[in-house]
Amino acid sequence: MPTRQDALAAAQRWFDDGHLLAEITRRVAFRTESQLDGSLPDLRRYLTDEIGPSLAKLGFAFRIVENPVAGAGPFLLAERHEGDALPTILMYGHGDVVPGHDAQWRTGLSPWALTVDGDRWYGRGTADNKGQHSINIAALGQVLAARGRLSCNVKWLFETGEETGSPGLRIVCERERTALGADVFIASDGPRLAAAKPTLFLGSRGAFNFDLTVDLREGGHHSGNWGGLIANPGTILANAIASLVDARGVILCAELRPPPIPESVRRALASIEPGEPAGPPVDRDWGEPGLTPAERVFAWNSLEVLAFRTGNPDHPVNAIPPRATAHLQLRFVVGCEPAGFIKALRTHLDRNGFAQVAVKAGSMETMRATRLDPEHPWVKRVAASIAATTGAPPAILPNLGGSLPNDCFADVLGLPTVWVPHSYPACSQHAPNEHMLASVAREGLAMMTGLFWDIGRDPAGA
Ligand SMILES: [Zn+2]
């Protein structure tokens, strides 16, 4: 019988022979740009002609589920069932990508033709998300090739609208609750903490966008003749914002602040150093005092002014502007209820003398916050398996700083959610020159092969 070590060695040989590269090359060629009109046929083809047949080769039965939201791309559900007593993993991937923006890529690169340059594999979707789900599909294939069975049940859910805010995902999870039932959710998207640091994240911060507007009168008025006589909406709005968040980024509105950080979250974050070498330096004196940088971004809320406009910023004139608007965003952690945010803002503004400031929710849908306890048995199990493969424990983030539709899996399906990202912070996801690192993909393939091997070998759990 082949051993775990044999399976990992075979996976790496398979990688070194160019097979994963070939799979991802084929998938990158599908122009699944869900934000563009006319992308529906390609989104469907990606599922029916590429993902479905690839999973069928591994013994999965699959079906296409139409999106309940008109005009949004379909879903694919697949299942390989080996036994009722075995654990079941639900996996997830998204087949859509952001627009290619072909003309903006470096000379010689195309978003739709995978190009290898040193350790980099360039192409739209290599990092987000085709490369990542390709690694996970391949790892299942490696365990099957080595052992003949997974010794666990695996389900897949693919969507094709993640880059447009996952329309219909929640409804499909509600309707297909039984079909998607599992013991654990394991998926790959987003970046590792750093390229060389295997990482788990267990949820994501929520995101709530809102607009503040001060609209005082019809038009502008000469600032010499009227300055001192009539109120300035820009001044009022700036002060209203200052009542919500201070000059160091500390949130002043109690209802927008999270509950105390749980001890298990503090422990998980104790060794985490956020930021990246190519990124901006982390400001030491920014944000909630007394927190480490990791706690500030992963365990606390942040209130950001994303845009502010009064008068004509490009061509200022000597006039008191009639109107000021700002667009703000609250990133929030578990324990905050977004349904109460608007009311809390209204009450806060009124209490602080800003009745003239109108507040309304932004057009972007609110993302809810999720977080699995970093000491949950499934987290320990996945972390132990990765440590056995790589020789070092992975970094564990209780949640990502950014946002994901993880509430569909954590709240609607009620699953412990463990994300194992195979990308890295400088992957240019959503930008020209998107790429994945071959070294990270190779290690990711080994990690996932080892993980599926271990879950099957020890179905009862650690
Ligand atoms: Zn994306």
Short mmCIF file of C-alpha atoms and ligand atoms in Angstrom, two decimals:
data_model
loop_
_atom_site.label_atom_id
_atom_site.label_comp_id
_atom_site.label_asym_id
_atom_site.label_seq_id
_atom_site.Cartn_x
_atom_site.Cartn_y
_atom_site.Cartn_z
CA MET A 1 0.00 0.00 0.00
CA PRO A 2 1.34 3.47 -0.83
CA THR A 3 2.09 5.68 2.16
CA ARG A 4 1.25 9.33 2.77
CA GLN A 5 4.81 10.13 1.76
CA ASP A 6 4.34 8.24 -1.52
CA ALA A 7 1.19 10.22 -2.26
CA LEU A 8 2.94 13.55 -1.62
CA ALA A 9 5.91 12.54 -3.76
CA ALA A 10 3.61 11.47 -6.59
CA ALA A 11 1.72 14.78 -6.35
CA GLN A 12 4.94 16.75 -6.63
CA ARG A 13 6.14 14.65 -9.58
CA TRP A 14 2.77 15.26 -11.25
CA PHE A 15 3.26 18.98 -10.65
CA ASP A 16 6.86 18.93 -11.90
CA ASP A 17 5.76 17.16 -15.10
CA GLY A 18 3.60 20.20 -15.91
CA HIS A 19 0.18 18.69 -15.35
CA LEU A 20 -1.18 21.32 -12.98
CA LEU A 21 0.10 24.02 -15.31
CA ALA A 22 -1.80 22.36 -18.17
CA GLU A 23 -5.04 22.22 -16.16
CA ILE A 24 -4.86 25.87 -15.14
CA THR A 25 -3.88 26.95 -18.67
CA ARG A 26 -7.03 25.32 -20.04
CA ARG A 27 -9.21 26.97 -17.38
CA VAL A 28 -7.69 30.44 -17.71
CA ALA A 29 -8.62 30.41 -21.42
CA PHE A 30 -12.34 30.63 -20.55
CA ARG A 31 -13.33 34.31 -20.56
CA THR A 32 -15.55 34.11 -17.52
CA GLU A 33 -15.78 37.86 -16.86
CA SER A 34 -18.95 37.93 -14.80
CA GLN A 35 -19.00 41.74 -14.53
CA LEU A 36 -19.38 42.09 -18.32
CA ASP A 37 -22.62 41.79 -20.26
CA GLY A 38 -22.68 38.75 -22.47
CA SER A 39 -20.54 36.59 -20.17
CA LEU A 40 -23.32 34.11 -19.30
CA PRO A 41 -22.53 31.55 -22.04
CA ASP A 42 -18.85 31.43 -20.98
CA LEU A 43 -19.75 31.16 -17.30
CA ARG A 44 -21.98 28.19 -18.08
CA ARG A 45 -19.42 26.56 -20.38
CA TYR A 46 -16.79 26.76 -17.66
CA LEU A 47 -19.01 24.58 -15.49
CA THR A 48 -20.45 22.22 -18.12
CA ASP A 49 -17.36 21.77 -20.32
CA GLU A 50 -14.53 22.11 -17.82
CA ILE A 51 -15.30 21.71 -14.11
CA GLY A 52 -18.09 19.15 -14.43
CA PRO A 53 -16.13 16.75 -16.67
CA SER A 54 -12.97 17.17 -14.54
CA LEU A 55 -14.90 16.20 -11.41
CA ALA A 56 -16.71 13.38 -13.24
CA LYS A 57 -13.31 11.83 -14.01
CA LEU A 58 -12.76 11.66 -10.25
CA GLY A 59 -16.06 9.85 -9.71
CA PHE A 60 -18.21 12.89 -8.89
CA ALA A 61 -21.82 13.19 -10.02
CA PHE A 62 -22.62 16.80 -10.91
CA ARG A 63 -25.58 18.94 -11.84
CA ILE A 64 -26.06 22.55 -12.88
CA VAL A 65 -28.32 24.66 -10.68
CA GLU A 66 -29.75 27.75 -12.33
CA ASN A 67 -29.30 31.02 -10.49
CA PRO A 68 -32.55 32.16 -8.85
CA VAL A 69 -31.42 35.73 -9.56
CA ALA A 70 -32.28 36.63 -13.16
CA GLY A 71 -29.26 37.39 -15.34
CA ALA A 72 -26.71 35.87 -12.94
CA GLY A 73 -24.53 32.87 -13.77
CA PRO A 74 -25.33 29.28 -12.79
CA PHE A 75 -23.98 27.06 -10.01
CA LEU A 76 -22.54 23.55 -10.14
CA LEU A 77 -23.11 21.04 -7.36
CA ALA A 78 -21.08 17.83 -7.33
CA GLU A 79 -20.75 14.92 -4.96
CA ARG A 80 -18.63 11.84 -4.54
CA HIS A 81 -20.14 9.63 -1.86
CA GLU A 82 -18.20 6.73 -0.38
CA GLY A 83 -20.09 5.90 2.78
CA ASP A 84 -22.67 7.24 5.21
CA ALA A 85 -20.37 6.75 8.21
CA LEU A 86 -17.51 8.73 6.65
CA PRO A 87 -16.93 12.46 7.17
CA THR A 88 -18.15 14.80 4.44
CA ILE A 89 -16.22 17.82 3.21
CA LEU A 90 -17.95 20.64 1.34
CA MET A 91 -15.59 22.43 -1.03
CA TYR A 92 -16.17 25.68 -2.90
CA GLY A 93 -14.76 27.56 -5.84
CA HIS A 94 -15.77 30.39 -8.15
CA GLY A 95 -15.40 30.09 -11.89
CA ASP A 96 -15.78 33.77 -12.69
CA VAL A 97 -13.02 36.35 -12.85
CA VAL A 98 -12.87 40.14 -12.92
CA PRO A 99 -12.58 41.70 -16.40
CA GLY A 100 -9.36 40.88 -18.26
CA HIS A 101 -8.44 44.49 -19.13
CA ASP A 102 -6.21 42.97 -21.83
CA ALA A 103 -4.54 46.22 -22.89
CA GLN A 104 -3.20 47.02 -19.42
CA TRP A 105 -1.09 43.86 -19.03
CA ARG A 106 2.68 43.96 -19.40
CA THR A 107 3.89 43.53 -22.97
CA GLY A 108 3.88 39.87 -23.92
CA LEU A 109 1.23 38.93 -21.36
CA SER A 110 -2.43 38.17 -22.01
CA PRO A 111 -5.03 37.52 -19.34
CA TRP A 112 -6.33 34.50 -21.30
CA ALA A 113 -3.09 32.70 -22.19
CA LEU A 114 -1.17 31.44 -19.19
CA THR A 115 2.43 32.67 -19.35
CA VAL A 116 5.25 31.28 -17.21
CA ASP A 117 7.97 33.73 -16.16
CA GLY A 118 10.29 32.29 -13.53
CA ASP A 119 8.20 31.41 -10.48
CA ARG A 120 5.23 33.37 -11.79
CA TRP A 121 2.28 31.96 -13.73
CA TYR A 122 0.50 34.94 -15.27
CA GLY A 123 -3.15 34.86 -16.31
CA ARG A 124 -6.57 36.14 -15.22
CA GLY A 125 -7.90 33.79 -12.55
CA THR A 126 -4.57 32.12 -11.74
CA ALA A 127 -4.79 33.57 -8.22
CA ASP A 128 -8.51 34.28 -8.05
CA ASN A 129 -9.84 31.61 -8.17
CA LYS A 130 -9.15 29.11 -10.98
CA GLY A 131 -5.60 28.30 -9.90
CA GLN A 132 -6.73 27.74 -6.33
CA HIS A 133 -9.65 25.41 -7.02
CA SER A 134 -7.53 23.59 -9.62
CA ILE A 135 -5.03 22.73 -6.88
CA ASN A 136 -7.80 21.31 -4.71
CA ILE A 137 -9.37 19.25 -7.51
CA ALA A 138 -5.91 17.94 -8.40
CA ALA A 139 -5.17 16.99 -4.77
CA LEU A 140 -8.34 14.87 -4.66
CA GLY A 141 -7.13 13.19 -7.85
CA GLN A 142 -3.76 12.49 -6.24
CA VAL A 143 -5.28 10.78 -3.20
CA LEU A 144 -7.56 8.73 -5.46
CA ALA A 145 -4.62 7.72 -7.64
CA ALA A 146 -2.57 6.65 -4.62
CA ARG A 147 -5.22 4.99 -2.50
CA GLY A 148 -8.07 4.19 -4.88
CA ARG A 149 -10.53 5.91 -2.56
CA LEU A 150 -10.79 9.11 -0.57
CA SER A 151 -12.25 7.40 2.50
CA CYS A 152 -14.40 10.47 2.96
CA ASN A 153 -17.27 12.05 1.08
CA VAL A 154 -16.63 15.22 -0.87
CA LYS A 155 -19.09 17.77 -2.22
CA TRP A 156 -18.32 20.76 -4.42
CA LEU A 157 -20.21 23.99 -4.84
CA PHE A 158 -19.13 26.24 -7.70
CA GLU A 159 -20.58 29.66 -8.32
CA THR A 160 -19.97 31.99 -11.27
CA GLY A 161 -20.88 35.36 -9.75
CA GLU A 162 -18.43 35.88 -6.89
CA GLU A 163 -16.96 38.96 -8.55
CA THR A 164 -20.41 40.53 -8.73
CA GLY A 165 -21.20 39.94 -5.05
CA SER A 166 -22.33 36.29 -5.24
CA PRO A 167 -25.93 36.85 -6.39
CA GLY A 168 -28.16 33.90 -5.50
CA LEU A 169 -25.52 32.12 -3.41
CA ARG A 170 -27.40 32.54 -0.17
CA ILE A 171 -30.70 31.40 -1.71
CA VAL A 172 -29.07 28.34 -3.27
CA CYS A 173 -27.45 27.43 0.06
CA GLU A 174 -30.86 27.72 1.73
CA ARG A 175 -32.64 25.66 -0.95
CA GLU A 176 -29.90 23.03 -1.24
CA ARG A 177 -29.18 22.79 2.47
CA THR A 178 -29.49 18.99 2.43
CA ALA A 179 -27.50 18.48 -0.76
CA LEU A 180 -24.74 20.72 0.65
CA GLY A 181 -24.79 19.23 4.15
CA ALA A 182 -21.32 18.32 5.42
CA ASP A 183 -19.14 18.08 8.51
CA VAL A 184 -16.72 20.78 7.48
CA PHE A 185 -16.24 23.42 4.79
CA ILE A 186 -12.76 23.60 3.26
CA ALA A 187 -11.96 25.96 0.39
CA SER A 188 -9.19 28.08 -1.05
CA ASP A 189 -9.34 31.72 -2.07
CA GLY A 190 -7.54 34.90 -1.16
CA PRO A 191 -3.92 35.29 -0.06
CA ARG A 192 -1.67 33.67 2.47
CA LEU A 193 -0.28 36.01 5.09
CA ALA A 194 3.00 35.91 3.10
CA ALA A 195 4.10 33.80 0.15
CA ALA A 196 6.28 31.52 2.27
CA LYS A 197 3.79 31.21 5.13
CA PRO A 198 1.05 28.59 4.77
CA THR A 199 -2.05 30.16 6.29
CA LEU A 200 -5.52 29.20 7.43
CA PHE A 201 -8.30 31.72 7.80
CA LEU A 202 -11.60 30.89 9.43
CA GLY A 203 -13.98 33.60 8.35
CA SER A 204 -13.94 37.19 7.26
CA ARG A 205 -14.71 40.66 8.48
CA GLY A 206 -18.02 42.05 7.34
CA ALA A 207 -18.29 45.19 5.22
CA PHE A 208 -20.93 47.88 5.54
CA ASN A 209 -20.82 50.90 3.20
CA PHE A 210 -22.79 54.07 3.78
CA ASP A 211 -23.17 57.62 2.51
CA LEU A 212 -23.28 60.81 4.54
CA THR A 213 -24.72 63.89 2.87
CA VAL A 214 -25.14 67.52 3.90
CA ASP A 215 -27.33 69.33 1.40
CA LEU A 216 -28.00 72.90 2.55
CA ARG A 217 -29.16 74.98 -0.40
CA GLU A 218 -29.47 75.37 -4.18
CA GLY A 219 -26.13 76.74 -5.34
CA GLY A 220 -22.77 78.11 -4.17
CA HIS A 221 -22.36 81.59 -2.69
CA HIS A 222 -19.37 83.95 -2.75
CA SER A 223 -17.14 83.09 0.18
CA GLY A 224 -16.22 86.73 0.80
CA ASN A 225 -19.73 88.11 0.84
CA TRP A 226 -21.26 85.15 2.65
CA GLY A 227 -18.41 83.59 4.62
CA GLY A 228 -19.38 83.86 8.28
CA LEU A 229 -23.04 84.28 7.46
CA ILE A 230 -24.04 80.89 6.05
CA ALA A 231 -23.13 77.38 7.11
CA ASN A 232 -20.57 75.38 5.15
CA PRO A 233 -21.69 71.79 4.41
CA GLY A 234 -18.09 70.60 3.99
CA THR A 235 -17.19 71.87 7.46
CA ILE A 236 -20.27 70.26 8.97
CA LEU A 237 -19.62 66.94 7.28
CA ALA A 238 -15.93 66.91 8.26
CA ASN A 239 -16.91 67.48 11.89
CA ALA A 240 -19.65 64.86 11.73
CA ILE A 241 -17.08 62.31 10.52
CA ALA A 242 -14.70 63.46 13.24
CA SER A 243 -17.39 62.62 15.79
CA LEU A 244 -17.47 59.05 14.44
CA VAL A 245 -13.73 58.40 14.11
CA ASP A 246 -10.87 60.44 15.56
CA ALA A 247 -7.64 61.68 13.96
CA ARG A 248 -5.90 58.39 14.77
CA GLY A 249 -8.60 56.16 13.34
CA VAL A 250 -10.19 55.28 16.70
CA ILE A 251 -13.91 54.62 16.35
CA LEU A 252 -15.82 56.93 18.70
CA CYS A 253 -19.38 55.74 18.07
CA ALA A 254 -19.96 52.97 20.63
CA GLU A 255 -22.39 51.02 18.43
CA LEU A 256 -19.78 50.72 15.68
CA ARG A 257 -17.19 49.19 18.02
CA PRO A 258 -16.85 45.42 18.44
CA PRO A 259 -17.21 43.44 21.68
CA PRO A 260 -13.97 42.58 23.54
CA ILE A 261 -11.54 40.31 21.69
CA PRO A 262 -11.95 36.66 22.79
CA GLU A 263 -8.89 35.10 24.40
CA SER A 264 -8.63 32.32 21.77
CA VAL A 265 -8.52 34.99 19.04
CA ARG A 266 -5.80 36.90 20.90
CA ARG A 267 -3.79 33.70 21.26
CA ALA A 268 -4.09 32.88 17.55
CA LEU A 269 -3.01 36.40 16.59
CA ALA A 270 -0.12 36.63 19.06
CA SER A 271 2.44 35.50 16.48
CA ILE A 272 0.88 37.19 13.43
CA GLU A 273 2.65 40.12 11.83
CA PRO A 274 0.37 41.66 9.17
CA GLY A 275 1.48 43.72 6.18
CA GLU A 276 3.79 42.75 3.33
CA PRO A 277 7.27 43.74 2.22
CA ALA A 278 6.05 45.45 -0.96
CA GLY A 279 3.15 47.14 0.82
CA PRO A 280 3.06 50.41 2.77
CA PRO A 281 4.64 50.39 6.25
CA VAL A 282 2.15 49.70 9.05
CA ASP A 283 1.45 52.87 11.05
CA ARG A 284 2.31 52.13 14.66
CA ASP A 285 0.17 54.89 16.17
CA TRP A 286 -2.96 54.29 14.10
CA GLY A 287 -6.18 52.62 15.21
CA GLU A 288 -7.45 51.39 18.54
CA PRO A 289 -4.82 51.98 21.25
CA GLY A 290 -3.49 48.95 23.11
CA LEU A 291 -4.00 46.53 20.23
CA THR A 292 -1.30 44.85 18.18
CA PRO A 293 -1.37 45.48 14.41
CA ALA A 294 -2.76 41.95 13.90
CA GLU A 295 -5.57 42.64 16.36
CA ARG A 296 -6.33 45.95 14.64
CA VAL A 297 -6.91 44.36 11.23
CA PHE A 298 -8.21 40.90 12.16
CA ALA A 299 -10.00 41.32 15.49
CA TRP A 300 -11.31 44.88 15.50
CA ASN A 301 -13.52 47.14 13.42
CA SER A 302 -12.19 49.88 11.18
CA LEU A 303 -14.09 52.89 9.88
CA GLU A 304 -12.66 54.31 6.67
CA VAL A 305 -13.51 57.47 4.72
CA LEU A 306 -13.35 56.16 1.14
CA ALA A 307 -14.43 59.36 -0.61
CA PHE A 308 -15.29 62.93 0.36
CA ARG A 309 -16.51 65.64 -1.94
CA THR A 310 -17.53 69.26 -1.51
CA GLY A 311 -17.34 72.07 -4.06
CA ASN A 312 -15.23 71.16 -7.07
CA PRO A 313 -12.02 69.48 -5.83
CA ASP A 314 -10.38 69.68 -9.29
CA HIS A 315 -11.10 73.40 -9.77
CA PRO A 316 -11.81 75.08 -6.42
CA VAL A 317 -13.59 78.41 -6.60
CA ASN A 318 -14.16 81.10 -3.97
CA ALA A 319 -17.63 79.96 -3.09
CA ILE A 320 -19.27 78.24 -0.16
CA PRO A 321 -20.43 74.96 -1.68
CA PRO A 322 -24.07 74.01 -1.27
CA ARG A 323 -23.46 70.36 -0.61
CA ALA A 324 -20.99 67.81 0.76
CA THR A 325 -21.02 64.04 0.49
CA ALA A 326 -18.85 61.28 1.86
CA HIS A 327 -18.76 57.54 1.33
CA LEU A 328 -17.59 55.53 4.33
CA GLN A 329 -17.06 51.89 5.08
CA LEU A 330 -17.10 49.97 8.31
CA ARG A 331 -15.22 46.67 8.31
CA PHE A 332 -16.53 44.76 11.29
CA VAL A 333 -15.91 41.52 13.15
CA VAL A 334 -18.25 38.92 14.60
CA GLY A 335 -20.43 40.30 17.37
CA CYS A 336 -21.62 43.37 15.43
CA GLU A 337 -25.13 43.36 13.98
CA PRO A 338 -25.15 45.27 10.66
CA ALA A 339 -28.96 45.64 10.69
CA GLY A 340 -28.55 48.15 13.52
CA PHE A 341 -25.85 50.32 11.98
CA ILE A 342 -28.01 52.92 10.22
CA LYS A 343 -30.14 53.53 13.29
CA ALA A 344 -27.03 53.76 15.47
CA LEU A 345 -25.47 56.30 13.09
CA ARG A 346 -28.65 58.39 13.02
CA THR A 347 -28.85 58.42 16.81
CA HIS A 348 -25.16 59.28 17.16
CA LEU A 349 -25.35 62.14 14.64
CA ASP A 350 -28.46 63.61 16.26
CA ARG A 351 -26.96 63.32 19.73
CA ASN A 352 -23.85 65.19 18.54
CA GLY A 353 -25.71 68.05 16.86
CA PHE A 354 -25.50 66.81 13.28
CA ALA A 355 -29.19 66.54 12.45
CA GLN A 356 -28.39 68.09 9.03
CA VAL A 357 -26.26 65.11 8.07
CA ALA A 358 -28.30 62.53 6.18
CA VAL A 359 -27.18 58.92 6.41
CA LYS A 360 -28.10 56.09 4.09
CA ALA A 361 -26.79 52.60 3.35
CA GLY A 362 -24.58 52.34 0.26
CA SER A 363 -25.70 50.48 -2.84
CA MET A 364 -23.20 47.66 -2.21
CA GLU A 365 -24.74 44.77 -0.33
CA THR A 366 -23.59 44.37 3.27
CA MET A 367 -21.27 41.43 3.87
CA ARG A 368 -21.75 39.74 7.21
CA ALA A 369 -18.86 38.87 9.50
CA THR A 370 -17.93 35.28 10.31
CA ARG A 371 -15.28 33.70 12.50
CA LEU A 372 -14.67 30.13 13.60
CA ASP A 373 -13.01 29.66 16.98
CA PRO A 374 -9.29 29.19 16.20
CA GLU A 375 -9.31 26.35 18.74
CA HIS A 376 -12.17 24.45 17.03
CA PRO A 377 -11.28 20.71 16.55
CA TRP A 378 -11.42 21.01 12.75
CA VAL A 379 -8.93 23.88 12.81
CA LYS A 380 -6.54 21.82 14.92
CA ARG A 381 -6.98 18.89 12.59
CA VAL A 382 -6.29 20.85 9.39
CA ALA A 383 -3.38 22.71 11.02
CA ALA A 384 -1.82 19.44 12.24
CA SER A 385 -2.10 17.92 8.76
CA ILE A 386 -0.45 20.95 7.13
CA ALA A 387 2.32 20.91 9.74
CA ALA A 388 2.91 17.24 8.95
CA THR A 389 3.35 18.12 5.27
CA THR A 390 5.38 21.33 5.50
CA GLY A 391 7.23 20.77 8.78
CA ALA A 392 5.84 23.92 10.41
CA PRO A 393 2.43 24.93 11.77
CA PRO A 394 0.48 27.30 9.50
CA ALA A 395 -0.46 30.83 10.51
CA ILE A 396 -4.07 30.84 11.74
CA LEU A 397 -6.17 33.95 11.17
CA PRO A 398 -9.52 33.82 13.01
CA ASN A 399 -10.85 35.77 10.06
CA LEU A 400 -9.60 37.60 7.00
CA GLY A 401 -9.39 41.39 7.17
CA GLY A 402 -11.31 41.51 3.88
CA SER A 403 -14.76 40.13 3.12
CA LEU A 404 -16.05 36.91 1.57
CA PRO A 405 -19.52 35.34 1.23
CA ASN A 406 -18.51 32.99 4.07
CA ASP A 407 -21.74 33.61 5.98
CA CYS A 408 -23.54 31.40 3.44
CA PHE A 409 -21.43 28.47 4.59
CA ALA A 410 -20.95 29.39 8.26
CA ASP A 411 -24.44 30.67 9.06
CA VAL A 412 -26.84 29.26 6.44
CA LEU A 413 -25.22 25.80 6.24
CA GLY A 414 -23.93 25.95 9.82
CA LEU A 415 -20.50 24.55 8.94
CA PRO A 416 -17.09 25.10 10.52
CA THR A 417 -15.26 26.98 7.76
CA VAL A 418 -11.55 26.52 7.11
CA TRP A 419 -9.93 28.39 4.22
CA VAL A 420 -6.51 27.34 2.95
CA PRO A 421 -5.39 30.07 0.54
CA HIS A 422 -2.90 29.28 -2.23
CA SER A 423 -2.18 32.85 -3.29
CA TYR A 424 -0.04 35.61 -1.78
CA PRO A 425 -0.50 39.33 -1.09
CA ALA A 426 1.32 40.66 -4.19
CA CYS A 427 -0.54 38.42 -6.70
CA SER A 428 -2.17 41.43 -8.47
CA GLN A 429 -5.58 39.84 -8.02
CA HIS A 430 -8.21 42.10 -9.67
CA ALA A 431 -5.43 44.03 -11.46
CA PRO A 432 -3.34 43.61 -14.61
CA ASN A 433 -0.56 40.97 -14.42
CA GLU A 434 -2.45 38.68 -12.03
CA HIS A 435 -0.31 35.66 -11.27
CA MET A 436 0.18 32.73 -8.97
CA LEU A 437 3.52 31.52 -7.66
CA ALA A 438 4.53 28.06 -8.87
CA SER A 439 6.35 27.46 -5.58
CA VAL A 440 3.20 28.22 -3.58
CA ALA A 441 1.05 26.12 -5.93
CA ARG A 442 3.44 23.17 -5.59
CA GLU A 443 3.43 23.41 -1.82
CA GLY A 444 -0.36 23.94 -1.82
CA LEU A 445 -0.86 20.79 -3.86
CA ALA A 446 1.20 18.81 -1.34
CA MET A 447 -0.67 20.38 1.60
CA MET A 448 -4.08 19.56 0.14
CA THR A 449 -3.06 16.04 -0.88
CA GLY A 450 -1.82 15.45 2.66
CA LEU A 451 -4.98 16.98 4.10
CA PHE A 452 -7.39 14.80 2.09
CA TRP A 453 -5.17 11.81 2.84
CA ASP A 454 -5.32 12.50 6.58
CA ILE A 455 -9.07 13.17 6.75
CA GLY A 456 -9.68 9.87 4.98
CA ARG A 457 -7.13 7.94 7.01
CA ASP A 458 -8.56 9.09 10.30
CA PRO A 459 -12.25 9.56 9.51
CA ALA A 460 -13.28 9.72 13.17
CA GLY A 461 -11.23 12.84 13.75
CA ALA A 462 -8.13 13.65 15.73
ZN ZN B 1 -11.86 38.15 -6.67
#
